[in-house]
Short mmCIF file of C-alpha atoms in Angstrom, two decimals:
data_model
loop_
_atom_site.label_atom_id
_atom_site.label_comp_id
_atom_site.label_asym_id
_atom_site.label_seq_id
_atom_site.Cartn_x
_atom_site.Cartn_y
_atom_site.Cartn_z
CA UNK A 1 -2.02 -38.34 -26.93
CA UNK A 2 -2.08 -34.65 -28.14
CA UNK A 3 -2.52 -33.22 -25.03
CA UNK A 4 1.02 -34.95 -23.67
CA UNK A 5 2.61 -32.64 -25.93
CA UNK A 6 0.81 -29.13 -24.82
CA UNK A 7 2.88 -26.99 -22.72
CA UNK A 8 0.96 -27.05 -18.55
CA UNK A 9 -0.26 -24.11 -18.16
CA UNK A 10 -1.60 -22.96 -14.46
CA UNK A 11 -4.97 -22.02 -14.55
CA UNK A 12 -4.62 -18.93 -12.49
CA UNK A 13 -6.83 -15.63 -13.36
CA UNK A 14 -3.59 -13.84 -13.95
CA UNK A 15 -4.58 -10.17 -15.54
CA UNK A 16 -6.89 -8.79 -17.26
CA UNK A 17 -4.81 -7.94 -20.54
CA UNK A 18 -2.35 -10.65 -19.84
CA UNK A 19 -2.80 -13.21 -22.84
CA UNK A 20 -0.38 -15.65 -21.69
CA UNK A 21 -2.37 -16.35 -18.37
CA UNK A 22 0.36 -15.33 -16.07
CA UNK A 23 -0.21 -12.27 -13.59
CA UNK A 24 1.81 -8.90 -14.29
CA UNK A 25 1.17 -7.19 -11.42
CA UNK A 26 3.77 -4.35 -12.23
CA UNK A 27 1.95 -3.95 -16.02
CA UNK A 28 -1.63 -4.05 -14.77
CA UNK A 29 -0.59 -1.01 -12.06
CA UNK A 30 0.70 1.07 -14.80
CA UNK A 31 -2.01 0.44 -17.35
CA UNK A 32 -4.79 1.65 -14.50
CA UNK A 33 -2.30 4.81 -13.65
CA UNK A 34 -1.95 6.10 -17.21
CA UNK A 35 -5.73 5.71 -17.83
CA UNK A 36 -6.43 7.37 -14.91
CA UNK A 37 -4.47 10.40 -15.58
CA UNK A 38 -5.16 10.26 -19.07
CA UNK A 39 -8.84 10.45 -19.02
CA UNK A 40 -8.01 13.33 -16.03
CA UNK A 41 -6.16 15.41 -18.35
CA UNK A 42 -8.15 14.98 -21.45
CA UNK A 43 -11.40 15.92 -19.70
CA UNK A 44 -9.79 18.78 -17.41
CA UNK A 45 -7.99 20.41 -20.18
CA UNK A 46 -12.13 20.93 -21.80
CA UNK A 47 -12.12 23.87 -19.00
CA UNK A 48 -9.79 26.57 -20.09
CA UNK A 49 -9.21 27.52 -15.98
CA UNK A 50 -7.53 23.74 -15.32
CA UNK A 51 -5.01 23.93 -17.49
CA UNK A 52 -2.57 23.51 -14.92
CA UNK A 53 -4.52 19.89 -13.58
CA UNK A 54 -4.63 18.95 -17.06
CA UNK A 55 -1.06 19.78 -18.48
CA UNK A 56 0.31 18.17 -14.81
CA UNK A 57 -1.79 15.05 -15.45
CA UNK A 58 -0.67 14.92 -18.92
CA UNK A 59 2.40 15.16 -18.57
CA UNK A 60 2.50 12.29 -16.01
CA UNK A 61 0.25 9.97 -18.03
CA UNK A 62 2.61 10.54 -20.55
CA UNK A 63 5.84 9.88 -18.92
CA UNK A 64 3.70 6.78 -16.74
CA UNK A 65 2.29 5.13 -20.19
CA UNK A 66 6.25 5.53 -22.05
CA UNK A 67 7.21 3.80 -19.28
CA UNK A 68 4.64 0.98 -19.39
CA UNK A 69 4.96 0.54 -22.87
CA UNK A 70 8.53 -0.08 -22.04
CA UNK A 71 7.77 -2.59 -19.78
CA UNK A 72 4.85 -4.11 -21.26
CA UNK A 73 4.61 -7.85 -22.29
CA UNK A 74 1.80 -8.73 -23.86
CA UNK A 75 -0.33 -6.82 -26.79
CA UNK A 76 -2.86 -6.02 -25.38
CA UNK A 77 -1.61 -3.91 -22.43
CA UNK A 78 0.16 -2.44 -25.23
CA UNK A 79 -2.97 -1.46 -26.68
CA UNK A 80 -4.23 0.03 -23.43
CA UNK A 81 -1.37 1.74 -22.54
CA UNK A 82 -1.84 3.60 -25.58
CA UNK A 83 -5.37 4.51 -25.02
CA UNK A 84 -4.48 6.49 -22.24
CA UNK A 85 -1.16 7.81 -23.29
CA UNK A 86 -3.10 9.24 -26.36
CA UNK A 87 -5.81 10.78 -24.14
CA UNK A 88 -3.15 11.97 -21.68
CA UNK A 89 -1.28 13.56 -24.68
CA UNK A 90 -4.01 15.19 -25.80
CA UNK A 91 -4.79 16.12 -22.69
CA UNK A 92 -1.48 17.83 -21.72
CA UNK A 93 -1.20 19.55 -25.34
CA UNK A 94 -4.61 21.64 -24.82
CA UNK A 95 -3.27 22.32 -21.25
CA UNK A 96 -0.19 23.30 -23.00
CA UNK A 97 -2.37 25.51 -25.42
CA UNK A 98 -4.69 26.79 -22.22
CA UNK A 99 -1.35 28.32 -19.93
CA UNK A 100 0.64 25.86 -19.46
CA UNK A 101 2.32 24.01 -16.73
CA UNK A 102 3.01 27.34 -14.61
CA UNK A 103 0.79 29.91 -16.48
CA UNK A 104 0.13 32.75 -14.25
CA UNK A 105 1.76 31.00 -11.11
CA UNK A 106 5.25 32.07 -10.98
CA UNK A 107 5.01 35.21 -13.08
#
């Protein structure tokens, strides 16, 4: 009678990175954001004239995957938050490096 003593579990989908089998809607919308703006930034800020989309984007994915890592419950939507905060960070430092958030607009 093993099986009296295991925890029920529903068997819903839940997420995609959520290894306890519960949904996290709130984790799962922040993951998707922050890769989205990271891979934005990281290929934008290639082009030396979109600096500003890619230090913008950046700097969003950055402050969207902080957040999501604060948030986060399981490991692995830790691990990919942090694939796109890294590519966001990169991202908004060579937009950084390229003119910055405002270079040439307000000057």
């Amino acid at each position: 009678m093993a099986q009296a003593m295991q925890p029920k579990v529903p068997k819903t989908t839940g997420s995609l990175f959520a290894t306890d089998h519960r949904p996290h809607p709130l984790q799962d919308v922040l993951i998707w954001v922050t890769a989205v703006l990271g891979v934005t930034a990281f290929i934008s800020s290639m082009f030396y004239n979109l600096h500003l989309l890619s230090s913008w984007t950046g700097l969003i994915g950055i402050l969207t995957g902080l957040y999501s890592q604060f948030v986060s419950v399981t490991t692995h939507e830790r691990f990919a938050t942090l694939m796109g905060l890294g590519s966001a960070a990169v991202g908004f430092y060579l937009g950084m490096a390229h003119g910055g958030l405002f270079g040439g607009v307000l000057g």
